[in-house]
Coordinates of C-alpha atoms and ligand atoms in Angstrom, one line a residue:
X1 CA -18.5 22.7 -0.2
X2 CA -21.6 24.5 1.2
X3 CA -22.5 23.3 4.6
X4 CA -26.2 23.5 3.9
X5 CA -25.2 19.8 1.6
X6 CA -23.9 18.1 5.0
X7 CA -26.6 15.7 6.2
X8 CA -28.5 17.3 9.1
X9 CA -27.8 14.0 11.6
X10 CA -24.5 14.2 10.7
X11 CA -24.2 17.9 11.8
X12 CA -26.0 17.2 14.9
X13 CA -23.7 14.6 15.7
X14 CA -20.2 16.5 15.4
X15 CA -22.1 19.1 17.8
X16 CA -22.1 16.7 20.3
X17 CA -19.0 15.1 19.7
X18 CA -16.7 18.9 19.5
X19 CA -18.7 20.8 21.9
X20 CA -20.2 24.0 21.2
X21 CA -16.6 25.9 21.7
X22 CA -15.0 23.9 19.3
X23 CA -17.5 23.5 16.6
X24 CA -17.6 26.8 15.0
X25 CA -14.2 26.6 14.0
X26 CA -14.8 23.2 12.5
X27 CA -17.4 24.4 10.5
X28 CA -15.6 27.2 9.3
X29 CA -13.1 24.5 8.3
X30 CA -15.2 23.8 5.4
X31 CA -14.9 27.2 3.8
X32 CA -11.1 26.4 3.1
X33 CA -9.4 24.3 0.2
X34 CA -8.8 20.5 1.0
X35 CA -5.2 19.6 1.1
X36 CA -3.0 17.6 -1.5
X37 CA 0.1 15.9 -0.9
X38 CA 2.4 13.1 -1.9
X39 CA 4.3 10.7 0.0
X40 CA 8.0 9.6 -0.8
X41 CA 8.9 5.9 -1.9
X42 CA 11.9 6.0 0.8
X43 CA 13.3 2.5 -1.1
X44 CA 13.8 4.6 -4.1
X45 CA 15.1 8.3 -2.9
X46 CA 15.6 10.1 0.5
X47 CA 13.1 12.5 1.2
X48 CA 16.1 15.2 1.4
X49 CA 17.4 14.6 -2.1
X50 CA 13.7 14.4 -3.5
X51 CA 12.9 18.0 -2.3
X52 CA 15.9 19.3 -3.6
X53 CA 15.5 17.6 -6.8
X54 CA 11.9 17.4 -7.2
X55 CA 10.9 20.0 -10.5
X56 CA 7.5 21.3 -8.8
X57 CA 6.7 23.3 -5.1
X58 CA 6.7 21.1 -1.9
X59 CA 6.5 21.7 2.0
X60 CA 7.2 19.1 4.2
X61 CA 4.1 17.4 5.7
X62 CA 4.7 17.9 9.7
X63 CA 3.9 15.2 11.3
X64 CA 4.8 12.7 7.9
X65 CA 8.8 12.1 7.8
X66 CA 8.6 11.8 4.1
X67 CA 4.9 13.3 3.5
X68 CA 5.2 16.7 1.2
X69 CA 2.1 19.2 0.5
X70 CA 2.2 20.2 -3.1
X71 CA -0.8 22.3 -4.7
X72 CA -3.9 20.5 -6.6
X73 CA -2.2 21.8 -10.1
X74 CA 1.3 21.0 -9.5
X75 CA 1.4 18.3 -12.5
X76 CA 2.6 15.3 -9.2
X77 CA 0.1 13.4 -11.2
X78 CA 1.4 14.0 -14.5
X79 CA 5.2 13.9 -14.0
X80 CA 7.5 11.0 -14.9
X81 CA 8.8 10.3 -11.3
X82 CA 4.8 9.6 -10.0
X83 CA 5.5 6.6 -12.8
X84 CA 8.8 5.9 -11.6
X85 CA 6.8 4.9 -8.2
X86 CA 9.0 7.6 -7.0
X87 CA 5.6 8.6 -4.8
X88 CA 2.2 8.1 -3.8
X89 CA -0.2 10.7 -4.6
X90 CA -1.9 11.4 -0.9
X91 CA -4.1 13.1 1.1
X92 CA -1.9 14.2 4.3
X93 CA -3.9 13.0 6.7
X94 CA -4.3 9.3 5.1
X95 CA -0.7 9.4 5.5
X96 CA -1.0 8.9 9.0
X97 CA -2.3 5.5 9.6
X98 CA 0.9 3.8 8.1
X99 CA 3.7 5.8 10.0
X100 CA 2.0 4.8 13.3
X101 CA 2.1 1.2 12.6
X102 CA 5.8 0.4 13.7
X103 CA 6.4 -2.1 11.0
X104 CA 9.7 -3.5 10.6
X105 CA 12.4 -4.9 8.0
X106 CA 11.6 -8.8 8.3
X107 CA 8.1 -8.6 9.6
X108 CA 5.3 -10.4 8.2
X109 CA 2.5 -7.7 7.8
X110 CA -1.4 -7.7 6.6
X111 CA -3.1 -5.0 5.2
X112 CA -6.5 -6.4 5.1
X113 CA -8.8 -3.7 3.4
X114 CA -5.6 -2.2 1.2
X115 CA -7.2 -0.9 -2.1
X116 CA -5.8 1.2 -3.5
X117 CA -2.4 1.0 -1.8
X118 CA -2.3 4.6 -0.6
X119 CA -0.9 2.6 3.1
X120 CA 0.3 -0.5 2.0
X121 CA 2.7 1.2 -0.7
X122 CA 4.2 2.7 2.8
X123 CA 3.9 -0.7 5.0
X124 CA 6.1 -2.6 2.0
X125 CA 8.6 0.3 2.3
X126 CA 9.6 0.2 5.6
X127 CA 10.0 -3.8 5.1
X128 CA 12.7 -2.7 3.5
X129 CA 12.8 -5.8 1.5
X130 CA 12.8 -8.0 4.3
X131 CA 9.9 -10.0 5.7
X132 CA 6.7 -10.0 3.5
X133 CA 3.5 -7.7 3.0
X134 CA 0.0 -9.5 2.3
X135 CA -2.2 -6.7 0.7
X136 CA -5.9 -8.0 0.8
X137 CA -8.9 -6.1 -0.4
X138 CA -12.4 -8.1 -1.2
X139 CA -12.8 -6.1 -4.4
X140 CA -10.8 -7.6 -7.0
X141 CA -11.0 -4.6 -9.3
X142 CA -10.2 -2.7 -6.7
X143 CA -7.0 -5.7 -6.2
X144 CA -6.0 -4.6 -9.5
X145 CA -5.4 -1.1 -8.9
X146 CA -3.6 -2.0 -5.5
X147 CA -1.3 -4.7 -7.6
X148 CA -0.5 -2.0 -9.6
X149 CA 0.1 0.4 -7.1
X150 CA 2.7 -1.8 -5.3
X151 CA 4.5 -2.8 -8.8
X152 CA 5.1 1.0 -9.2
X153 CA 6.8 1.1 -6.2
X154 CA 8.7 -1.7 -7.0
X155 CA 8.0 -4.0 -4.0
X156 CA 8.9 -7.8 -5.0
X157 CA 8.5 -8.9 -1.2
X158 CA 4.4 -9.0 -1.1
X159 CA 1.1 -10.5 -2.0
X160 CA -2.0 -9.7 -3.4
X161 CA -5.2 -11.5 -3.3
X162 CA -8.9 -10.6 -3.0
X163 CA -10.2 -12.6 -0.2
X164 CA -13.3 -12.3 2.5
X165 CA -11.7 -12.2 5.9
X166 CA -12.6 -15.0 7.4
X167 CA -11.7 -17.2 4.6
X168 CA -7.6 -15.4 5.3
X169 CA -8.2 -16.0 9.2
X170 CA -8.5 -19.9 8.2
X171 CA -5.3 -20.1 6.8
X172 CA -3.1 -17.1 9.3
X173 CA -4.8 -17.6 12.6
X174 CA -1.9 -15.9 15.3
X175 CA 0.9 -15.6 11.7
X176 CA 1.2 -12.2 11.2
X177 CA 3.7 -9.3 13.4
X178 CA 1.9 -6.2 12.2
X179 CA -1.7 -6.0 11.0
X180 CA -3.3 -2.8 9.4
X181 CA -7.5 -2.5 9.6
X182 CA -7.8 0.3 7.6
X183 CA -11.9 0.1 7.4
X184 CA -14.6 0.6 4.9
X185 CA -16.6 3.6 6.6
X186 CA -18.6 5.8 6.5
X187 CA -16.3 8.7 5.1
X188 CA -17.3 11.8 7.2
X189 CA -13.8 13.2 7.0
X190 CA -13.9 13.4 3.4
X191 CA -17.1 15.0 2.8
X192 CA -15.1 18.1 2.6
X193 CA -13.0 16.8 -0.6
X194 CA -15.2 14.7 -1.7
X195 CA -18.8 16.1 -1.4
X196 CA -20.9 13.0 -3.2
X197 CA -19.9 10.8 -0.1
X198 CA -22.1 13.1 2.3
X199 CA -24.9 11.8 -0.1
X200 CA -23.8 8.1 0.4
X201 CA -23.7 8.6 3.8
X202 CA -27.4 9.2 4.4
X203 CA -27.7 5.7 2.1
X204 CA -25.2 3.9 4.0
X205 CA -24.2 5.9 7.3
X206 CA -22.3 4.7 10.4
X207 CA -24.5 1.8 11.8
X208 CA -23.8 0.2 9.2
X209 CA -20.9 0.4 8.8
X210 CA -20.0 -0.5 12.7
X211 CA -21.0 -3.9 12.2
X212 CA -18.5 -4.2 9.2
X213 CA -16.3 -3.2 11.4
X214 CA -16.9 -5.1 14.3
X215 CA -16.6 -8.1 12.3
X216 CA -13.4 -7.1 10.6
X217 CA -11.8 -5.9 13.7
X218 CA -11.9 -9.6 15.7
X219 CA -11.2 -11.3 12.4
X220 CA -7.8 -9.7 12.1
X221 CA -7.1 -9.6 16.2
X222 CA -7.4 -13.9 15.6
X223 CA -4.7 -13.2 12.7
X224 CA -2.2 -11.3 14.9
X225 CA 0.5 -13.3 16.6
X226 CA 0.9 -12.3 20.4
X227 CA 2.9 -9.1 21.2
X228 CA 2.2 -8.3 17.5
X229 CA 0.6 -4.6 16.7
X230 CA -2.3 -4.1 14.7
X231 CA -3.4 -0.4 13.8
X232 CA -7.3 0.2 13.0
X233 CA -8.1 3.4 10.9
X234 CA -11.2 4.6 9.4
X235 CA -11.6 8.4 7.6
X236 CA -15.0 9.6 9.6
X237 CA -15.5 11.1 12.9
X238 CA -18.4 9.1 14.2
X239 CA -17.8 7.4 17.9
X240 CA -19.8 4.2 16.5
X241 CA -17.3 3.6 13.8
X242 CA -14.3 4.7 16.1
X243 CA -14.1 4.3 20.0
X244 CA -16.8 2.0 19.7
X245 CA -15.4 -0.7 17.7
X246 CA -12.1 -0.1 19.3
X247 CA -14.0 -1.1 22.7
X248 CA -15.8 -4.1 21.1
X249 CA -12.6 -5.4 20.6
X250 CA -11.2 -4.8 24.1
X251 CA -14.3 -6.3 25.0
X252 CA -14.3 -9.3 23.3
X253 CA -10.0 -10.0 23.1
X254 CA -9.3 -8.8 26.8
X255 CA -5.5 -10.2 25.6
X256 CA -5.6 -6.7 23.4
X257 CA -4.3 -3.3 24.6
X258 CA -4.5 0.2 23.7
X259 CA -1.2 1.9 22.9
X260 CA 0.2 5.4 22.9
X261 CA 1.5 6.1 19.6
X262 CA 4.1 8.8 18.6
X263 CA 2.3 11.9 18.8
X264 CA 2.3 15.3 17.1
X265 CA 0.6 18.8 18.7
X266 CA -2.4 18.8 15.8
X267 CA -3.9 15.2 17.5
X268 CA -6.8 15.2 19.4
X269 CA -7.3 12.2 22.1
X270 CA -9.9 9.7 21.3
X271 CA -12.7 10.1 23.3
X272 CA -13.3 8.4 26.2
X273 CA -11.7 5.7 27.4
X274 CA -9.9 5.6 24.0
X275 CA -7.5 8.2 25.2
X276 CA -4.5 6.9 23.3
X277 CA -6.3 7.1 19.9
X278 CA -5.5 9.3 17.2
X279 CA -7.9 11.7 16.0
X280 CA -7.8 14.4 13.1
X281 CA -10.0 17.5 12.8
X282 CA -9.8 19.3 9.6
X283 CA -10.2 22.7 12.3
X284 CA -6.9 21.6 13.9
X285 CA -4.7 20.2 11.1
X286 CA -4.0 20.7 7.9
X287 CA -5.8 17.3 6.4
X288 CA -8.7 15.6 6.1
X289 CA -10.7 13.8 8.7
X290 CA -9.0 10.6 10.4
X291 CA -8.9 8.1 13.4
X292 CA -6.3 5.5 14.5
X293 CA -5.7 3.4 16.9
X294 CA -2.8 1.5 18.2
X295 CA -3.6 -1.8 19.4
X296 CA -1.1 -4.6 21.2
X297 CA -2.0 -8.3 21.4
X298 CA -0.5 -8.9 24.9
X299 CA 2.0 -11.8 24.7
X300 CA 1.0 -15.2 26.1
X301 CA 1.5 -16.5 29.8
X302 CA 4.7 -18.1 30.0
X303 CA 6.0 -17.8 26.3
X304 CA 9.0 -15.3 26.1
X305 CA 8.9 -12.3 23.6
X306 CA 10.8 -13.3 20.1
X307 CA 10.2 -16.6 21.4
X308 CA 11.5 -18.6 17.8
X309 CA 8.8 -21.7 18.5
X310 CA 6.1 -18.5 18.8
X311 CA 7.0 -17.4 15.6
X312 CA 6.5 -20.5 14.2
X313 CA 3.5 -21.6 15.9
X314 CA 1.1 -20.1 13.4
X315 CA 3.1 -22.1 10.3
X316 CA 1.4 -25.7 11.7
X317 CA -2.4 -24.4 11.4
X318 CA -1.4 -23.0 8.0
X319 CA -0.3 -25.9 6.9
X320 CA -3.8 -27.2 7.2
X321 CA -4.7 -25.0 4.1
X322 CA -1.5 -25.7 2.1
X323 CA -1.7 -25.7 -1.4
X324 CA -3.8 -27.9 -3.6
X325 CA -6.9 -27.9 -5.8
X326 CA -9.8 -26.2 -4.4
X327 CA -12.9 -29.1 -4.4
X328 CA -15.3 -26.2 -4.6
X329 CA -14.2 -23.5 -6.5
X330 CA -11.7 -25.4 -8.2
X331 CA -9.6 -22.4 -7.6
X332 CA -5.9 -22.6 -6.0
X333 CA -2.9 -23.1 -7.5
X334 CA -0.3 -26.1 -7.4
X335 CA 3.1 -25.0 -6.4
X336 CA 4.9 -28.5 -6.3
X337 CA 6.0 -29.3 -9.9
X338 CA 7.0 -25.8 -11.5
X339 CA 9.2 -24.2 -8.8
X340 CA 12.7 -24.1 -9.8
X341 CA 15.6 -24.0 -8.3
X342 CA 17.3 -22.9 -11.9
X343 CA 16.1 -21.0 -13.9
X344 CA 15.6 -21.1 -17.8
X345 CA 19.1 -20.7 -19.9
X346 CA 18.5 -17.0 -20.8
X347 CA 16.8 -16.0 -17.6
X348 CA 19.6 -17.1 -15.3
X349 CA 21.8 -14.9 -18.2
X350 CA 19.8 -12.2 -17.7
X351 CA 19.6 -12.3 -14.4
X352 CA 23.7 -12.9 -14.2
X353 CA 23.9 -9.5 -15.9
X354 CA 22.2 -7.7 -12.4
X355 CA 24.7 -6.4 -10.1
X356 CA 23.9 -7.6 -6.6
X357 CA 19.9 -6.2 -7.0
X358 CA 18.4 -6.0 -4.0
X359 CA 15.0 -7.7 -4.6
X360 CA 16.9 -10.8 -4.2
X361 CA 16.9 -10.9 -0.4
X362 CA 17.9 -14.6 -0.3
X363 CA 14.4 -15.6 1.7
X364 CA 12.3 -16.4 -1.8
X365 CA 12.4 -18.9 -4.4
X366 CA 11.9 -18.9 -8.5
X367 CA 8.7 -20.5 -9.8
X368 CA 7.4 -20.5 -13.4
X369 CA 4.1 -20.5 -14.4
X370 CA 3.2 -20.5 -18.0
X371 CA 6.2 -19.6 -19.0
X372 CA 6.3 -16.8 -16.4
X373 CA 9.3 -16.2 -13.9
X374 CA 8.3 -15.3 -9.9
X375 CA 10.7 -14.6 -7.8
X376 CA 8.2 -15.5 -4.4
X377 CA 8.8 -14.2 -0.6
X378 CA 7.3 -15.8 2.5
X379 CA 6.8 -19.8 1.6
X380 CA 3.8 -20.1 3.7
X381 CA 1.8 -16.9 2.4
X382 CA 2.3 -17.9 -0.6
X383 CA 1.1 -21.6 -0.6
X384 CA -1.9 -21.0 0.9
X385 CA -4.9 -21.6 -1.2
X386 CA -6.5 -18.0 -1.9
X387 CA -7.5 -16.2 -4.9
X388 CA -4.2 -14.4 -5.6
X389 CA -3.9 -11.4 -8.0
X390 CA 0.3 -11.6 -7.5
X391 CA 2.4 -13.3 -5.4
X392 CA 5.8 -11.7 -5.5
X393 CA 7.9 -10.1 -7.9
X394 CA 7.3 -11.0 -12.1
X395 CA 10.7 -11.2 -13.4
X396 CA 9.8 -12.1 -16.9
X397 CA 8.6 -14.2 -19.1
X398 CA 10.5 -16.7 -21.5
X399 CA 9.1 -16.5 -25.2
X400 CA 10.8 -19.6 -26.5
X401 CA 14.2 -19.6 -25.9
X402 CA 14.5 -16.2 -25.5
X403 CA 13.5 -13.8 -22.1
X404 CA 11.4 -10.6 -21.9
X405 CA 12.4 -8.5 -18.1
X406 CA 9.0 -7.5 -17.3
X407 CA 7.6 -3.9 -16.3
X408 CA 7.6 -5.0 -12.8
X409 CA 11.0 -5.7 -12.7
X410 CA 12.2 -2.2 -13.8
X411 CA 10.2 -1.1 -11.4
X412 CA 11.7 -2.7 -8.5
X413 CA 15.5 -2.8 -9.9
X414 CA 17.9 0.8 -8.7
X415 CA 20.1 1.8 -11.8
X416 CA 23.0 1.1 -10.6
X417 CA 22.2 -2.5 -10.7
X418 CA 21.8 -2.7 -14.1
X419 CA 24.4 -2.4 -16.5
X420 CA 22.6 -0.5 -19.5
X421 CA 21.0 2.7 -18.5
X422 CA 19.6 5.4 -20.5
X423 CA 18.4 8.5 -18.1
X424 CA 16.9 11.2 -19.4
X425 CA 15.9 14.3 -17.5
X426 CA 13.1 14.5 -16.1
X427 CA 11.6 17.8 -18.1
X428 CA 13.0 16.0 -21.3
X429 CA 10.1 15.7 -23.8
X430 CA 11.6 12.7 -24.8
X431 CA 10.7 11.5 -21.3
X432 CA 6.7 12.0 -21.6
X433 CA 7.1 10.5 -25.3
X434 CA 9.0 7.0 -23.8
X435 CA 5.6 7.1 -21.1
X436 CA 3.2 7.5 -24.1
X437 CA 4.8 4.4 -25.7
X438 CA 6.1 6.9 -28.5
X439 CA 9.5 6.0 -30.0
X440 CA 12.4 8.2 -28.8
X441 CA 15.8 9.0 -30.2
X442 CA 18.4 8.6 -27.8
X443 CA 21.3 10.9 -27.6
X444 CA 23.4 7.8 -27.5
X445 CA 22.5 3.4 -26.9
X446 CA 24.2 2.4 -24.2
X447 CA 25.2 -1.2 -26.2
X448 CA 24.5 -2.1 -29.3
X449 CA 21.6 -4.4 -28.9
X450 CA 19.5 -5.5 -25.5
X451 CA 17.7 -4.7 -23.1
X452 CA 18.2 -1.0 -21.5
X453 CA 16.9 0.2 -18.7
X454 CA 14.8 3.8 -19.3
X455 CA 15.3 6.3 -16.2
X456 CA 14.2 9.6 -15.7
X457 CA 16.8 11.9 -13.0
X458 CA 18.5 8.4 -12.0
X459 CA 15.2 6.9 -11.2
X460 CA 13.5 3.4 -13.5
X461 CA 10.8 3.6 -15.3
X462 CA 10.9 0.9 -17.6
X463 CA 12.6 -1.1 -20.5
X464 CA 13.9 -0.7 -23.8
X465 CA 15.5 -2.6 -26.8
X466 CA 18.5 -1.4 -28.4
X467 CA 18.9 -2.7 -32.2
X468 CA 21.6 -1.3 -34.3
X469 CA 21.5 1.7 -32.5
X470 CA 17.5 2.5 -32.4
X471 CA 15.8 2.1 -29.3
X472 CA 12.4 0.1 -29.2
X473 CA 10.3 1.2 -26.7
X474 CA 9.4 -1.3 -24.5
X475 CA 7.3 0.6 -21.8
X476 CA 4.5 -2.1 -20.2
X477 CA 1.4 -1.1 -22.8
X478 CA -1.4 -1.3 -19.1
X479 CA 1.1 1.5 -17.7
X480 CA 1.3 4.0 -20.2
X481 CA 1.0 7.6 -20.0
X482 CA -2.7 8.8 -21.5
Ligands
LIG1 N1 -6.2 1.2 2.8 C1 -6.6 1.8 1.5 C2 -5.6 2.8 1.1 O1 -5.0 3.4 1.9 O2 -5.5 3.0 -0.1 C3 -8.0 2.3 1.6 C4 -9.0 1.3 2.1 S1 -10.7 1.8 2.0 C5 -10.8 2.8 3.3 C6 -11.5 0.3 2.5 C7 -11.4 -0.8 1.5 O3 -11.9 -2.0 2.2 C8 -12.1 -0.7 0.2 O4 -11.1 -0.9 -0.8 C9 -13.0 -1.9 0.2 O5 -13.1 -2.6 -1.1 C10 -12.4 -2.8 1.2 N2 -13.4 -3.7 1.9 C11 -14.7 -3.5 2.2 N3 -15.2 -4.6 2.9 C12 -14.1 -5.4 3.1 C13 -14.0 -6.7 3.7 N4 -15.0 -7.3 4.3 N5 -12.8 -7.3 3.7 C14 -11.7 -6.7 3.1 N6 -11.8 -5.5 2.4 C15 -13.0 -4.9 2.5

């Protein structure tokens, strides 16, 4: 990128905000590559056993436990283990938000501007299973791509809808442990990989984008339960979109507190009074632009930490916007009559045939929907009357009497919990032709006729049907190879 394409104000303003010492060097910064790097779905493979196995160069990310650089052309995007949901395809530095947000197996966690899942793919992770993820983004297409995203990864333990804030804070006021802000803004610390945002940015530069912000800041601090964390990230450098909205908040929810997070040497301090925030120079690290900040909603006066009755107190409230018809959008969905406590004759076979799989975390419930099987997490989230994309994991669908596993499922089963399995390597050509949608000839059909699971190196990526022993390929047609 030449610098004589970064917007003059803009310029003028990172003068002021590095000093004249600093920003030389963070000028020169743009005369050097942008970094690429991939991020390691730790519910599917430990970060050690990926780099050892992994076919292409990778160097661990410093300051990301399971964040790897690997060059623009290494193929990440284009080998089968990036459709296995094996790993997120990621800019280093956008790693960072998520591993400062200490989310926990069994919490309930927002993500409230998540398109397209680069951090909530990593929040659902560290649930572990346990607890629940609500991935909001107002875009719906953009919702698509995020649903996606998290079906890749095989997380069954989450939502997706395409809301407006406030319309989320009416049903969760105080509900969630962990909240992630992860703003639209103004995208300073990308202009470097992607130069067409410098152009937006003298459309559509900070001041506006600090009063999206602002706005979106106090709506989620009303959605976070007391002695909850919520993280707030943008990718720009400007003060207005960073200390400043951090401060409006302090300002305006005195019960909130800035946090130290964990720290690594490349950080800068936020400025000012922000000392505990996170930022990222592309002069100091090796990644893009970033902030983040760590924010605690003290607890109450007088009610104990893990206080049970406090983690219920949000449920009443939401029970005001239980499920329903919507009067004016006619939108919502009714729960009541189709959820099932057993399921449809060759489901519950098929789902007899799983050994011990750990989606089923015994917190969820089956519901069918047009002949489609859920298996949903958190109750509450999901009965509340928004404009879901997904809410939890498709099992299947039943096409008369008989049942189809559905791509999502693959996704989120391990091998060893199913009892057909056909793994080819990784580099096996027969692997690209099985994500094409091509038909493949198997060495050898695990059984004779059913359902087998395709892997590549151990790892899902999708079903097959075995039929006097040829193999119909099966791979979900949205999630093909192209
Ligand atoms: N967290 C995402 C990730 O890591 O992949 C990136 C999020 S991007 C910085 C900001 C997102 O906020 C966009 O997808 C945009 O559609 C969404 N957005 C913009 N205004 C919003 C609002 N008022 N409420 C919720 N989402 C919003």
């Amino acid at each position: 990128m030449t610098l004589t394409r970064l917007p003059e104000a803009f310029l003028h303003m990172m003068q002021e905000l590095l000093g004249t010492e600093e920003y030389p060097a963070f000028l020169a910064s743009y005369e050097r590559p942008s970094h690429t790097g991939l991020r390691v779905n730790s519910t599917k493979i430990s970060t050690d056993i990926f780099s050892e196995r992994v076919s292409f160069p990778v160097e661990p990310v410093p300051w990301i436990g399971n964040g790897f650089f690997c060059g623009e052309d290494s193929g990440a995007s284009r080998h089968p283990w990036y459709y296995g949901g094996v790993y997120y395809i990621q800019e280093p530095s956008a790693m960072t938000p998520a591993s400062l947000l200490p989310v926990e197996p069994g919490d309930r966690v927002l993500d409230l501007c998540a398109a397209p899942g680069g951090k909530a793919t990593e929040l659902a992770a560290k649930l572990k299973g346990r607890g629940v993820l609500l991935a909001n983004d107002i875009s719906v297409s953009r919702a698509k791509g995020l649903l996606r995203n998290l079906e890749r990864f095989g997380i069954a333990n989450m939502a997706v809808c395409s809301e407006k804030p406030e319309k989320l804070l009416s049903c969760f006021p105080g509900y969630f442990d962990k909240i992630l802000v992860d703003a639209p803004c103004s995208g300073e610390g990308m202009f470097r990989r992607r130069p067409d945002m410098a152009a937006d940015w003298e459309e559509r530069g900070p001041s506006y984008y600090s009063s999206v912000q602002k706005e979106l800041i106090l709506q989620a601090a009303d959605m976070l339960r007391h002695g909850g964390c919520m993280l707030y990230s943008t990718c720009t450098f400007s003060p207005l979109e960073n200390e400043d909205t951090v401060e409006w908040l302090l300002k305006n929810r005195p019960d909130f507190e800035l946090i130290p997070t964990k720290w690594y040497e490349g950080f800068s301090h936020g400025r000012g009074s922000c000392h505990h925030a996170v930022r990222i120079f592309p002069h100091c690290m090796e990644g893009e632009g970033h902030f983040a900040a760590l924010l605690r909603k003290r607890e109450e006066k007088g009610a104990g930490a893990g206080d049970p009755g406090d983690r219920d107190a949000g449920s009443g409230i939401v029970a005001s916007c239980l499920t329903g018809r919507d009067d004016r959008t006619g939108q919502g969905r009714s729960l009541g009559e189709d959820k099932v406590n057993v399921l449809p004759g060759a489901a519950a076979d098929f789902l007899a045939s799983l050994k011990d799989p750990s989606f089923l975390n015994g917190q969820g419930q089956w519901r069918i929907q047009e002949n489609r099987l859920y298996y949903l997490p958190d109750r509450r989230i999901i009965s509340a009357r928004l404009r879901f994309l997904r809410t939890g994991l498709l099992f299947g669908e039943m096409k008369k009497s008989r049942f189809e596993p559905s791509q999502a499922l693959a996704m989120a089963l391990r091998a060893e919990e199913y009892p057909w399995v056909l793994d080819f390597a990784p580099e096996d050509e027969r692997t690209i032709r099985y994500l094409k949608g091509e038909t493949v000839v198997p060495d050898e059909v695990p059984c004779s006729s059913g359902w087998v699971l395709v892997c590549a190196g151990g790892l899902p990526l999708g079903w097959g049907k075995t039929h006097n022993g040829m193999l119909k390929n099966k791979y979900g047609a949205g999630w093909r190879m192209l």
